[in-house]
mmCIF file of C-alpha atoms in Angstrom:
data_model
loop_
_atom_site.group_PDB
_atom_site.id
_atom_site.type_symbol
_atom_site.label_atom_id
_atom_site.label_comp_id
_atom_site.label_asym_id
_atom_site.label_seq_id
_atom_site.Cartn_x
_atom_site.Cartn_y
_atom_site.Cartn_z
ATOM 1 C CA MET A 1328 101.405 17.367 -39.023
ATOM 2 C CA ILE A 1329 102.030 14.346 -41.220
ATOM 3 C CA THR A 1330 99.817 11.277 -40.838
ATOM 4 C CA ASN A 1331 101.346 8.069 -42.159
ATOM 5 C CA LYS A 1332 99.105 4.978 -42.334
ATOM 6 C CA LYS A 1333 100.071 1.474 -43.358
ATOM 7 C CA ILE A 1334 98.328 -1.921 -43.217
ATOM 8 C CA LEU A 1335 100.880 -4.445 -41.952
ATOM 9 C CA TYR A 1336 99.736 -7.544 -43.800
ATOM 10 C CA SER A 1337 103.098 -9.246 -43.230
ATOM 11 C CA LEU A 1338 102.671 -9.253 -39.430
ATOM 12 C CA SER A 1339 101.045 -12.273 -37.837
ATOM 13 C CA THR A 1340 97.912 -11.516 -35.858
ATOM 14 C CA LYS A 1341 98.432 -14.574 -33.658
ATOM 15 C CA LEU A 1342 99.750 -12.806 -30.570
ATOM 16 C CA ASN A 1343 101.020 -14.921 -27.721
ATOM 17 C CA PRO A 1344 98.459 -14.457 -24.930
ATOM 18 C CA GLY A 1345 100.958 -14.830 -22.086
ATOM 19 C CA PHE A 1346 101.155 -11.138 -21.177
ATOM 20 C CA PHE A 1347 97.472 -10.371 -21.679
ATOM 21 C CA SER A 1348 94.313 -10.956 -19.697
ATOM 22 C CA GLU A 1349 92.395 -14.151 -20.356
ATOM 23 C CA ASN A 1350 89.623 -12.698 -22.511
ATOM 24 C CA PHE A 1351 91.535 -10.076 -24.508
ATOM 25 C CA THR A 1352 90.853 -9.444 -28.205
ATOM 26 C CA LEU A 1353 93.179 -7.824 -30.709
ATOM 27 C CA SER A 1354 90.794 -4.876 -30.980
ATOM 28 C CA ASP A 1355 91.380 -4.168 -27.265
ATOM 29 C CA LEU A 1356 95.058 -3.378 -27.787
ATOM 30 C CA LEU A 1357 96.891 -0.231 -28.781
ATOM 31 C CA PHE A 1358 100.664 -0.500 -29.123
ATOM 32 C CA PHE A 1359 102.323 2.908 -29.027
ATOM 33 C CA ASP A 1360 105.722 4.562 -28.944
ATOM 34 C CA ILE A 1361 106.681 8.233 -28.760
ATOM 35 C CA GLU A 1362 109.615 10.328 -29.911
ATOM 36 C CA THR A 1363 110.483 13.592 -28.180
ATOM 37 C CA THR A 1364 113.015 16.407 -28.430
ATOM 38 C CA GLY A 1365 114.487 15.538 -25.027
ATOM 39 C CA LEU A 1366 113.974 13.738 -21.734
ATOM 40 C CA SER A 1367 112.293 16.522 -19.777
ATOM 41 C CA SER A 1368 108.569 17.000 -20.401
ATOM 42 C CA LYS A 1369 108.923 20.569 -19.057
ATOM 43 C CA THR A 1370 111.271 21.705 -21.807
ATOM 44 C CA SER A 1371 110.831 19.104 -24.565
ATOM 45 C CA GLN A 1372 108.031 18.305 -27.008
ATOM 46 C CA VAL A 1373 106.356 15.224 -28.416
ATOM 47 C CA VAL A 1374 107.172 15.203 -32.112
ATOM 48 C CA LEU A 1375 106.111 11.698 -33.171
ATOM 49 C CA ILE A 1376 103.661 9.134 -31.880
ATOM 50 C CA GLY A 1377 103.381 5.786 -33.594
ATOM 51 C CA LEU A 1378 100.482 3.393 -33.051
ATOM 52 C CA ILE A 1379 99.654 -0.153 -34.037
ATOM 53 C CA GLN A 1380 96.070 -1.331 -33.757
ATOM 54 C CA TYR A 1381 94.022 -4.139 -35.248
ATOM 55 C CA ASN A 1382 92.032 -3.173 -38.336
ATOM 56 C CA LEU A 1383 88.838 -5.246 -38.437
ATOM 57 C CA GLU A 1384 88.096 -4.527 -42.097
ATOM 58 C CA ALA A 1385 91.562 -5.570 -43.242
ATOM 59 C CA SER A 1386 91.864 -8.407 -40.674
ATOM 60 C CA ALA A 1387 95.399 -7.187 -40.112
ATOM 61 C CA PHE A 1388 97.405 -4.836 -37.938
ATOM 62 C CA GLU A 1389 97.470 -1.196 -38.978
ATOM 63 C CA MET A 1390 100.205 1.323 -38.186
ATOM 64 C CA ILE A 1391 99.442 5.035 -37.808
ATOM 65 C CA GLN A 1392 102.180 7.613 -37.273
ATOM 66 C CA PHE A 1393 101.628 11.259 -36.385
ATOM 67 C CA LEU A 1394 104.728 13.382 -37.050
ATOM 68 C CA ALA A 1395 105.222 17.086 -36.390
ATOM 69 C CA GLU A 1396 106.671 19.103 -39.248
ATOM 70 C CA SER A 1397 107.969 21.848 -36.981
ATOM 71 C CA LYS A 1398 108.453 22.733 -33.317
ATOM 72 C CA ASP A 1399 105.310 24.847 -33.325
ATOM 73 C CA SER A 1400 103.081 23.925 -30.378
ATOM 74 C CA SER A 1401 100.067 23.565 -32.693
ATOM 75 C CA GLU A 1402 101.780 20.549 -34.278
ATOM 76 C CA GLU A 1403 102.294 18.887 -30.910
ATOM 77 C CA ILE A 1404 98.666 19.600 -29.957
ATOM 78 C CA GLN A 1405 97.435 17.834 -33.094
ATOM 79 C CA ILE A 1406 99.609 14.805 -32.342
ATOM 80 C CA LEU A 1407 98.379 14.567 -28.755
ATOM 81 C CA GLU A 1408 94.731 15.043 -29.702
ATOM 82 C CA ASN A 1409 94.915 12.287 -32.298
ATOM 83 C CA PHE A 1410 96.585 9.930 -29.843
ATOM 84 C CA CYS A 1411 93.960 10.626 -27.167
ATOM 85 C CA ARG A 1412 91.128 10.106 -29.638
ATOM 86 C CA ILE A 1413 92.350 6.653 -30.675
ATOM 87 C CA ALA A 1414 93.507 5.578 -27.211
ATOM 88 C CA LEU A 1415 90.044 6.121 -25.764
ATOM 89 C CA THR A 1416 88.611 3.490 -28.122
ATOM 90 C CA LYS A 1417 90.893 0.803 -26.623
ATOM 91 C CA ASN A 1418 91.011 -1.220 -23.441
ATOM 92 C CA TYR A 1419 94.773 -1.722 -23.126
ATOM 93 C CA LEU A 1420 97.779 0.444 -23.911
ATOM 94 C CA VAL A 1421 100.877 -1.629 -24.702
ATOM 95 C CA HIS A 1422 104.363 -0.125 -24.542
ATOM 96 C CA PHE A 1423 107.985 -0.774 -23.636
ATOM 97 C CA ASN A 1424 108.975 1.069 -20.452
ATOM 98 C CA GLY A 1425 106.166 3.522 -21.144
ATOM 99 C CA GLY A 1426 105.146 3.409 -17.502
ATOM 100 C CA SER A 1427 108.361 5.224 -16.599
ATOM 101 C CA PHE A 1428 108.685 7.554 -19.591
ATOM 102 C CA ASP A 1429 106.053 7.652 -22.341
ATOM 103 C CA LEU A 1430 102.872 7.870 -20.277
ATOM 104 C CA PRO A 1431 104.124 10.426 -17.696
ATOM 105 C CA PHE A 1432 105.611 12.492 -20.522
ATOM 106 C CA LEU A 1433 102.363 12.495 -22.513
ATOM 107 C CA LYS A 1434 100.283 13.308 -19.457
ATOM 108 C CA HIS A 1435 102.494 16.243 -18.496
ATOM 109 C CA ARG A 1436 102.543 17.631 -22.032
ATOM 110 C CA CYS A 1437 98.723 17.501 -22.102
ATOM 111 C CA GLN A 1438 98.644 19.435 -18.830
ATOM 112 C CA ILE A 1439 101.068 22.050 -20.104
ATOM 113 C CA LEU A 1440 99.089 22.491 -23.326
ATOM 114 C CA HIS A 1441 95.727 22.495 -21.458
ATOM 115 C CA LEU A 1442 94.469 19.367 -23.189
ATOM 116 C CA SER A 1443 92.066 16.999 -21.481
ATOM 117 C CA GLU A 1444 93.212 13.393 -21.318
ATOM 118 C CA SER A 1445 91.970 10.187 -19.811
ATOM 119 C CA PHE A 1446 94.330 7.669 -21.462
ATOM 120 C CA SER A 1447 96.355 7.522 -18.248
ATOM 121 C CA GLN A 1448 93.350 5.828 -16.605
ATOM 122 C CA LEU A 1449 93.417 2.935 -19.074
ATOM 123 C CA PRO A 1450 94.952 -0.425 -18.121
ATOM 124 C CA SER A 1451 98.519 -0.432 -19.303
ATOM 125 C CA LEU A 1452 100.796 -3.328 -20.235
ATOM 126 C CA ASP A 1453 104.501 -2.513 -19.945
ATOM 127 C CA LEU A 1454 106.488 -5.198 -21.776
ATOM 128 C CA TYR A 1455 109.687 -4.004 -20.087
ATOM 129 C CA ARG A 1456 108.237 -4.589 -16.609
ATOM 130 C CA GLU A 1457 106.687 -7.902 -17.647
ATOM 131 C CA LEU A 1458 110.020 -9.223 -18.910
ATOM 132 C CA LEU A 1459 112.011 -8.030 -15.896
ATOM 133 C CA ALA A 1460 109.488 -9.767 -13.648
ATOM 134 C CA MET A 1461 111.174 -12.948 -14.976
ATOM 135 C CA PRO A 1462 114.816 -11.856 -14.507
ATOM 136 C CA ALA A 1463 116.447 -15.284 -14.361
ATOM 137 C CA PHE A 1464 116.705 -15.563 -18.147
ATOM 138 C CA PHE A 1465 117.844 -12.007 -18.822
ATOM 139 C CA ARG A 1466 120.705 -11.429 -16.361
ATOM 140 C CA GLN A 1467 123.428 -12.065 -18.922
ATOM 141 C CA MET A 1468 122.150 -9.435 -21.346
ATOM 142 C CA PRO A 1469 124.387 -6.343 -21.740
ATOM 143 C CA ASN A 1470 121.372 -4.153 -20.918
ATOM 144 C CA HIS A 1471 117.597 -4.334 -20.923
ATOM 145 C CA LYS A 1472 116.850 -1.939 -23.760
ATOM 146 C CA GLN A 1473 114.219 -2.887 -26.286
ATOM 147 C CA LYS A 1474 116.831 -3.438 -28.999
ATOM 148 C CA SER A 1475 118.649 -5.964 -26.774
ATOM 149 C CA PHE A 1476 115.485 -7.993 -26.261
ATOM 150 C CA GLU A 1477 114.859 -7.822 -30.013
ATOM 151 C CA LEU A 1478 118.338 -9.252 -30.675
ATOM 152 C CA LEU A 1479 117.598 -12.053 -28.223
ATOM 153 C CA ILE A 1480 114.592 -13.226 -30.241
ATOM 154 C CA GLY A 1481 116.118 -12.424 -33.644
ATOM 155 C CA TYR A 1482 113.851 -9.538 -34.632
ATOM 156 C CA PRO A 1483 115.225 -8.125 -37.951
ATOM 157 C CA ARG A 1484 115.405 -4.402 -37.088
ATOM 158 C CA LYS A 1485 116.300 -2.209 -40.085
ATOM 159 C CA ASP A 1486 116.594 1.080 -38.200
ATOM 160 C CA ARG A 1487 120.053 2.028 -36.924
ATOM 161 C CA LEU A 1488 119.351 5.340 -35.154
ATOM 162 C CA SER A 1489 119.730 5.811 -31.410
ATOM 163 C CA GLY A 1490 117.321 7.925 -29.381
ATOM 164 C CA LYS A 1491 119.803 10.802 -29.326
ATOM 165 C CA GLU A 1492 120.250 10.578 -33.115
ATOM 166 C CA MET A 1493 116.476 10.710 -33.512
ATOM 167 C CA ILE A 1494 116.416 14.115 -31.830
ATOM 168 C CA SER A 1495 119.053 15.431 -34.243
ATOM 169 C CA ALA A 1496 117.238 13.868 -37.195
ATOM 170 C CA PHE A 1497 113.973 15.612 -36.273
ATOM 171 C CA GLN A 1498 115.726 18.959 -35.857
ATOM 172 C CA GLU A 1499 117.216 18.530 -39.313
ATOM 173 C CA TYR A 1500 113.869 17.545 -40.810
ATOM 174 C CA ALA A 1501 112.071 20.499 -39.201
ATOM 175 C CA LYS A 1502 114.519 22.819 -41.011
ATOM 176 C CA THR A 1503 114.972 21.074 -44.354
ATOM 177 C CA LYS A 1504 111.912 18.793 -44.851
ATOM 178 C CA ASN A 1505 114.383 16.346 -46.357
ATOM 179 C CA SER A 1506 112.568 13.188 -47.554
ATOM 180 C CA SER A 1507 115.455 10.877 -46.624
ATOM 181 C CA THR A 1508 115.444 12.197 -43.065
ATOM 182 C CA LEU A 1509 111.674 11.752 -42.961
ATOM 183 C CA LYS A 1510 112.072 8.084 -43.890
ATOM 184 C CA LEU A 1511 114.655 7.589 -41.138
ATOM 185 C CA LEU A 1512 112.333 9.133 -38.527
ATOM 186 C CA LEU A 1513 109.376 6.988 -39.520
ATOM 187 C CA LEU A 1514 111.479 3.822 -39.857
ATOM 188 C CA HIS A 1515 112.890 4.168 -36.323
ATOM 189 C CA ASN A 1516 109.420 4.532 -34.850
ATOM 190 C CA GLU A 1517 108.029 1.716 -37.033
ATOM 191 C CA ASP A 1518 110.742 -0.672 -35.883
ATOM 192 C CA ASP A 1519 110.056 0.223 -32.246
ATOM 193 C CA LEU A 1520 106.384 -0.623 -32.763
ATOM 194 C CA LYS A 1521 106.976 -3.859 -34.681
ATOM 195 C CA GLY A 1522 109.654 -4.821 -32.167
ATOM 196 C CA MET A 1523 107.112 -4.578 -29.361
ATOM 197 C CA LEU A 1524 104.757 -6.883 -31.235
ATOM 198 C CA ALA A 1525 107.630 -9.341 -31.690
ATOM 199 C CA LEU A 1526 108.480 -9.221 -27.970
ATOM 200 C CA THR A 1527 105.000 -10.404 -27.027
ATOM 201 C CA SER A 1528 106.199 -13.848 -28.172
ATOM 202 C CA LEU A 1529 108.240 -14.009 -24.951
ATOM 203 C CA GLY A 1530 104.918 -14.245 -23.158
ATOM 204 C CA SER A 1531 105.268 -18.008 -23.679
ATOM 205 C CA LEU A 1532 107.639 -17.937 -20.687
ATOM 206 C CA LYS A 1533 104.577 -17.363 -18.525
ATOM 207 C CA GLN A 1534 103.735 -21.040 -19.054
ATOM 208 C CA LEU A 1535 106.453 -21.837 -16.518
ATOM 209 C CA LEU A 1536 104.592 -19.839 -13.877
ATOM 210 C CA GLN A 1537 101.142 -21.130 -14.731
ATOM 211 C CA ASP A 1538 101.730 -24.914 -14.683
ATOM 212 C CA SER A 1539 101.088 -24.913 -18.454
ATOM 213 C CA TYR A 1540 103.482 -27.733 -19.237
ATOM 214 C CA GLU A 1541 103.702 -31.502 -19.335
ATOM 215 C CA ILE A 1542 106.336 -33.434 -17.379
ATOM 216 C CA THR A 1543 107.781 -35.818 -19.959
ATOM 217 C CA GLU A 1544 110.760 -37.444 -18.232
ATOM 218 C CA ILE A 1545 112.681 -37.639 -14.948
ATOM 219 C CA GLN A 1546 116.116 -39.231 -14.724
ATOM 220 C CA GLU A 1547 119.088 -39.374 -12.371
ATOM 221 C CA LEU A 1548 122.455 -38.345 -13.781
ATOM 222 C CA GLN A 1549 126.021 -38.871 -12.589
ATOM 223 C CA GLU A 1550 128.126 -35.812 -13.432
ATOM 224 C CA PRO A 1551 131.764 -34.997 -12.555
ATOM 225 C CA ASN A 1552 132.563 -31.840 -10.567
ATOM 226 C CA LEU A 1553 135.628 -29.664 -11.146
ATOM 227 C CA ASP A 1554 137.395 -31.357 -8.243
ATOM 228 C CA GLY A 1555 136.943 -34.767 -9.838
ATOM 229 C CA THR A 1556 134.168 -35.971 -7.529
ATOM 230 C CA ILE A 1557 130.937 -37.348 -8.950
ATOM 231 C CA GLU A 1558 127.654 -35.636 -8.173
ATOM 232 C CA THR A 1559 124.212 -37.142 -8.585
ATOM 233 C CA LYS A 1560 121.657 -34.827 -10.167
ATOM 234 C CA LEU A 1561 118.008 -35.065 -11.063
ATOM 235 C CA LEU A 1562 116.901 -33.957 -14.514
ATOM 236 C CA PHE A 1563 113.282 -32.959 -15.083
ATOM 237 C CA GLN A 1564 112.193 -32.575 -18.711
ATOM 238 C CA LEU A 1565 109.061 -30.603 -19.559
ATOM 239 C CA SER A 1566 107.145 -29.870 -22.738
ATOM 240 C CA LEU A 1567 105.476 -26.507 -23.374
ATOM 241 C CA GLU A 1568 102.421 -26.055 -25.565
ATOM 242 C CA MET A 1569 103.751 -22.770 -26.992
ATOM 243 C CA PRO A 1570 107.458 -22.547 -27.958
ATOM 244 C CA VAL A 1571 109.769 -19.872 -26.555
ATOM 245 C CA PRO A 1572 111.310 -17.760 -29.377
ATOM 246 C CA ALA A 1573 114.882 -17.883 -28.039
ATOM 247 C CA ILE A 1574 117.316 -20.375 -26.537
ATOM 248 C CA LEU A 1575 117.433 -19.357 -22.876
ATOM 249 C CA SER A 1576 119.216 -20.575 -19.771
ATOM 250 C CA ALA A 1577 119.232 -19.636 -16.111
ATOM 251 C CA ASN A 1578 121.511 -20.621 -13.233
ATOM 252 C CA THR A 1579 119.724 -19.866 -9.976
ATOM 253 C CA GLY A 1580 122.161 -21.514 -7.585
ATOM 254 C CA PHE A 1581 119.782 -24.339 -6.673
ATOM 255 C CA CYS A 1582 118.925 -25.395 -10.240
ATOM 256 C CA TYR A 1583 119.950 -24.910 -13.839
ATOM 257 C CA ILE A 1584 117.238 -24.355 -16.459
ATOM 258 C CA THR A 1585 117.529 -24.471 -20.237
ATOM 259 C CA ILE A 1586 114.769 -23.768 -22.749
ATOM 260 C CA THR A 1587 114.885 -24.678 -26.414
ATOM 261 C CA GLU A 1588 111.641 -23.992 -28.263
ATOM 262 C CA ASN A 1589 109.043 -26.015 -26.322
ATOM 263 C CA LYS A 1590 111.535 -28.212 -24.421
ATOM 264 C CA VAL A 1591 112.517 -27.312 -20.846
ATOM 265 C CA LYS A 1592 115.223 -29.030 -18.792
ATOM 266 C CA ILE A 1593 115.631 -28.447 -15.055
ATOM 267 C CA LYS A 1594 118.720 -29.925 -13.439
ATOM 268 C CA MET A 1595 119.029 -30.111 -9.645
ATOM 269 C CA PRO A 1596 121.584 -31.794 -7.353
ATOM 270 C CA LEU A 1597 120.544 -34.626 -5.040
ATOM 271 C CA TYR A 1598 121.870 -34.658 -1.491
ATOM 272 C CA GLU A 1599 122.581 -37.635 0.781
ATOM 273 C CA GLY A 1600 122.474 -37.334 4.544
ATOM 274 C CA THR A 1601 120.292 -36.826 7.585
ATOM 275 C CA LEU A 1602 117.860 -33.941 8.052
ATOM 276 C CA ARG A 1603 115.182 -33.030 10.551
ATOM 277 C CA TYR A 1604 111.446 -32.740 10.195
ATOM 278 C CA PHE A 1605 110.093 -30.291 12.786
ATOM 279 C CA TYR A 1606 106.636 -30.986 14.159
ATOM 280 C CA PRO A 1607 104.533 -27.812 14.229
ATOM 281 C CA ASP A 1608 102.713 -28.500 17.536
ATOM 282 C CA TYR A 1609 105.742 -28.862 19.830
ATOM 283 C CA LYS A 1610 103.660 -28.453 23.028
ATOM 284 C CA ASN A 1611 102.255 -31.926 22.404
ATOM 285 C CA TYR A 1612 105.710 -33.539 22.242
ATOM 286 C CA TYR A 1613 108.543 -34.603 24.492
ATOM 287 C CA TYR A 1614 112.198 -34.523 23.491
ATOM 288 C CA LEU A 1615 114.306 -37.616 24.180
ATOM 289 C CA PRO A 1616 117.947 -36.450 24.580
ATOM 290 C CA PHE A 1617 119.443 -39.927 24.252
ATOM 291 C CA GLU A 1618 117.608 -40.679 20.992
ATOM 292 C CA ASP A 1619 117.917 -37.032 19.863
ATOM 293 C CA GLU A 1620 114.315 -37.027 18.637
ATOM 294 C CA ALA A 1621 110.873 -35.980 19.806
ATOM 295 C CA ILE A 1622 107.863 -38.217 20.349
ATOM 296 C CA HIS A 1623 104.218 -37.463 20.962
ATOM 297 C CA LYS A 1624 103.163 -37.077 24.616
ATOM 298 C CA SER A 1625 100.735 -39.996 24.287
ATOM 299 C CA VAL A 1626 103.744 -42.288 23.740
ATOM 300 C CA ALA A 1627 106.166 -40.441 26.023
ATOM 301 C CA ALA A 1628 103.810 -41.006 28.952
ATOM 302 C CA TYR A 1629 105.076 -44.598 29.135
ATOM 303 C CA LEU A 1630 108.726 -43.532 29.482
ATOM 304 C CA ASP A 1631 110.632 -42.724 32.645
ATOM 305 C CA SER A 1632 110.330 -38.981 33.250
ATOM 306 C CA SER A 1633 114.124 -38.765 33.643
ATOM 307 C CA HIS A 1634 114.544 -39.807 30.008
ATOM 308 C CA ARG A 1635 112.344 -37.148 28.559
ATOM 309 C CA GLN A 1636 111.865 -33.380 28.642
ATOM 310 C CA LYS A 1637 109.257 -31.059 27.257
ATOM 311 C CA ALA A 1638 110.053 -30.285 23.649
ATOM 312 C CA THR A 1639 110.687 -26.786 22.418
ATOM 313 C CA ALA A 1640 110.201 -25.574 18.879
ATOM 314 C CA ALA A 1641 113.916 -26.214 18.278
ATOM 315 C CA THR A 1642 113.930 -29.775 19.682
ATOM 316 C CA CYS A 1643 110.605 -31.031 18.362
ATOM 317 C CA TYR A 1644 111.851 -33.022 15.389
ATOM 318 C CA LYS A 1645 112.236 -36.401 13.790
ATOM 319 C CA LYS A 1646 115.503 -37.294 12.053
ATOM 320 C CA ILE A 1647 115.242 -38.684 8.546
ATOM 321 C CA SER A 1648 118.120 -40.178 6.551
ATOM 322 C CA GLY A 1649 118.029 -40.537 2.782
ATOM 323 C CA THR A 1650 118.242 -38.589 -0.483
ATOM 324 C CA PHE A 1651 116.943 -35.045 -0.655
ATOM 325 C CA LEU A 1652 116.112 -32.256 -3.089
ATOM 326 C CA TYR A 1653 116.343 -28.555 -2.318
ATOM 327 C CA ALA A 1654 112.809 -27.187 -1.899
ATOM 328 C CA PRO A 1655 112.164 -23.502 -2.551
ATOM 329 C CA GLY A 1656 108.765 -21.992 -1.852
ATOM 330 C CA THR A 1657 106.051 -24.024 -0.167
ATOM 331 C CA PRO A 1658 105.434 -27.296 -2.004
ATOM 332 C CA LYS A 1659 102.759 -29.570 -0.566
ATOM 333 C CA LEU A 1660 105.333 -31.951 0.872
ATOM 334 C CA PRO A 1661 106.969 -32.421 4.296
ATOM 335 C CA LEU A 1662 109.823 -29.914 4.502
ATOM 336 C CA LEU A 1663 113.081 -30.826 6.226
ATOM 337 C CA ARG A 1664 115.953 -28.720 7.540
ATOM 338 C CA GLU A 1665 119.443 -29.189 8.965
ATOM 339 C CA ASN A 1666 118.426 -27.397 12.156
ATOM 340 C CA TYR A 1667 115.638 -25.200 13.465
ATOM 341 C CA HIS A 1668 117.236 -21.943 12.327
ATOM 342 C CA SER A 1669 118.127 -23.124 8.806
ATOM 343 C CA ARG A 1670 116.473 -21.138 6.046
ATOM 344 C CA GLU A 1671 116.956 -23.828 3.407
ATOM 345 C CA HIS A 1672 114.308 -26.519 3.135
ATOM 346 C CA TYR A 1673 114.526 -29.916 1.485
ATOM 347 C CA VAL A 1674 112.160 -32.719 0.507
ATOM 348 C CA LEU A 1675 112.768 -36.442 0.560
ATOM 349 C CA TRP A 1676 113.321 -38.075 -2.829
ATOM 350 C CA PRO A 1677 111.627 -40.049 -4.292
ATOM 351 C CA PHE A 1678 108.283 -38.448 -3.520
ATOM 352 C CA PRO A 1679 105.518 -40.375 -1.732
ATOM 353 C CA GLU A 1680 102.261 -41.361 -3.400
ATOM 354 C CA PRO A 1681 100.498 -39.813 -5.236
ATOM 355 C CA VAL A 1682 103.750 -38.932 -7.018
ATOM 356 C CA SER A 1683 102.145 -36.885 -9.825
ATOM 357 C CA GLN A 1684 100.399 -34.569 -7.386
ATOM 358 C CA HIS A 1685 103.530 -33.978 -5.287
ATOM 359 C CA LEU A 1686 105.683 -33.566 -8.388
ATOM 360 C CA SER A 1687 103.351 -30.927 -9.799
ATOM 361 C CA SER A 1688 103.364 -28.974 -6.532
ATOM 362 C CA TYR A 1689 107.139 -29.230 -6.210
ATOM 363 C CA LEU A 1690 107.984 -28.129 -9.764
ATOM 364 C CA HIS A 1691 105.538 -25.236 -9.544
ATOM 365 C CA GLU A 1692 107.437 -23.875 -6.540
ATOM 366 C CA VAL A 1693 110.826 -24.518 -8.160
ATOM 367 C CA LEU A 1694 109.905 -22.664 -11.347
ATOM 368 C CA LYS A 1695 108.081 -19.839 -9.594
ATOM 369 C CA THR A 1696 111.133 -19.187 -7.421
ATOM 370 C CA ALA A 1697 113.755 -19.748 -10.103
ATOM 371 C CA VAL A 1698 112.128 -17.614 -12.797
ATOM 372 C CA THR A 1699 111.296 -14.634 -10.575
ATOM 373 C CA ILE A 1700 114.279 -14.622 -8.191
ATOM 374 C CA LYS A 1701 116.027 -11.250 -8.172
#
């Protein structure tokens, strides 16, 4: 087994905290990536495990790679034992789609080789799952492979091998011990590890879900539609504390979001018309057919009984005319609908006092829905 160690002084140790727990330290984390001879853990072996951890003495990240020099099971055992030894000193394992492949593969290989392991009990952060939990910004990507996310943020990958080519490269190295092939194997794994570190910068997107932004401007816009009509839209502009490392956009159907560094723009159409606010306690109301509205029983008691009828959930409403915004989620504002069975909710614009409180609640629901909508 070859052990390759390198202090990565060129890598910033200022990780974006968005994907991590509140009180994490760099020493808690172990980034890892594996290379195997195939996809099946029953018939394939682990031939390379690369790790990145924080080196306290160097005050920098350190990379360690364990590479088998042959297909002999003793080589794989050494690799697995070294991984287990280091993993057990950490509090978080960080990987890209390792929850679906790397971790189950490693666990099964340990079982087959009769090795004890407890790394599978450690908290695990899967960057792939974290990113796809915010799908709105990543729908237009050709695929969701790690290399595609790296291209999105401009990570300068040097490696050009695919996973299938890595298998062939290892088979060649096991036979020839060619130094050029060895460099290719280690470079591929190194770029996978450094790429994961780079992808943590997308954790700044979490600010949109955590109310970690400042509302800087709100303005009404008049924009032409394709049919030549003019549509009024509302533009919210936000400022993020931590910049996003890519220019991103998302069209959710009810809003359009663009992000450039620490600037966020949310554009939403305004609607004119009449909607209904449905009172929740309909048993305390009467419906007035002529007025097409409901009133409280304390007031209805003064009306002729022929002009009123007990309200039902579907007729217990007040009609409101004005300008409205689509309202996803559950903002702390009165929600209006076209009719009782409508799924879409709206809120009256402009918001009532205190505006800042209602605006914060509303935008939180908009962003939470828009960013995570499947």
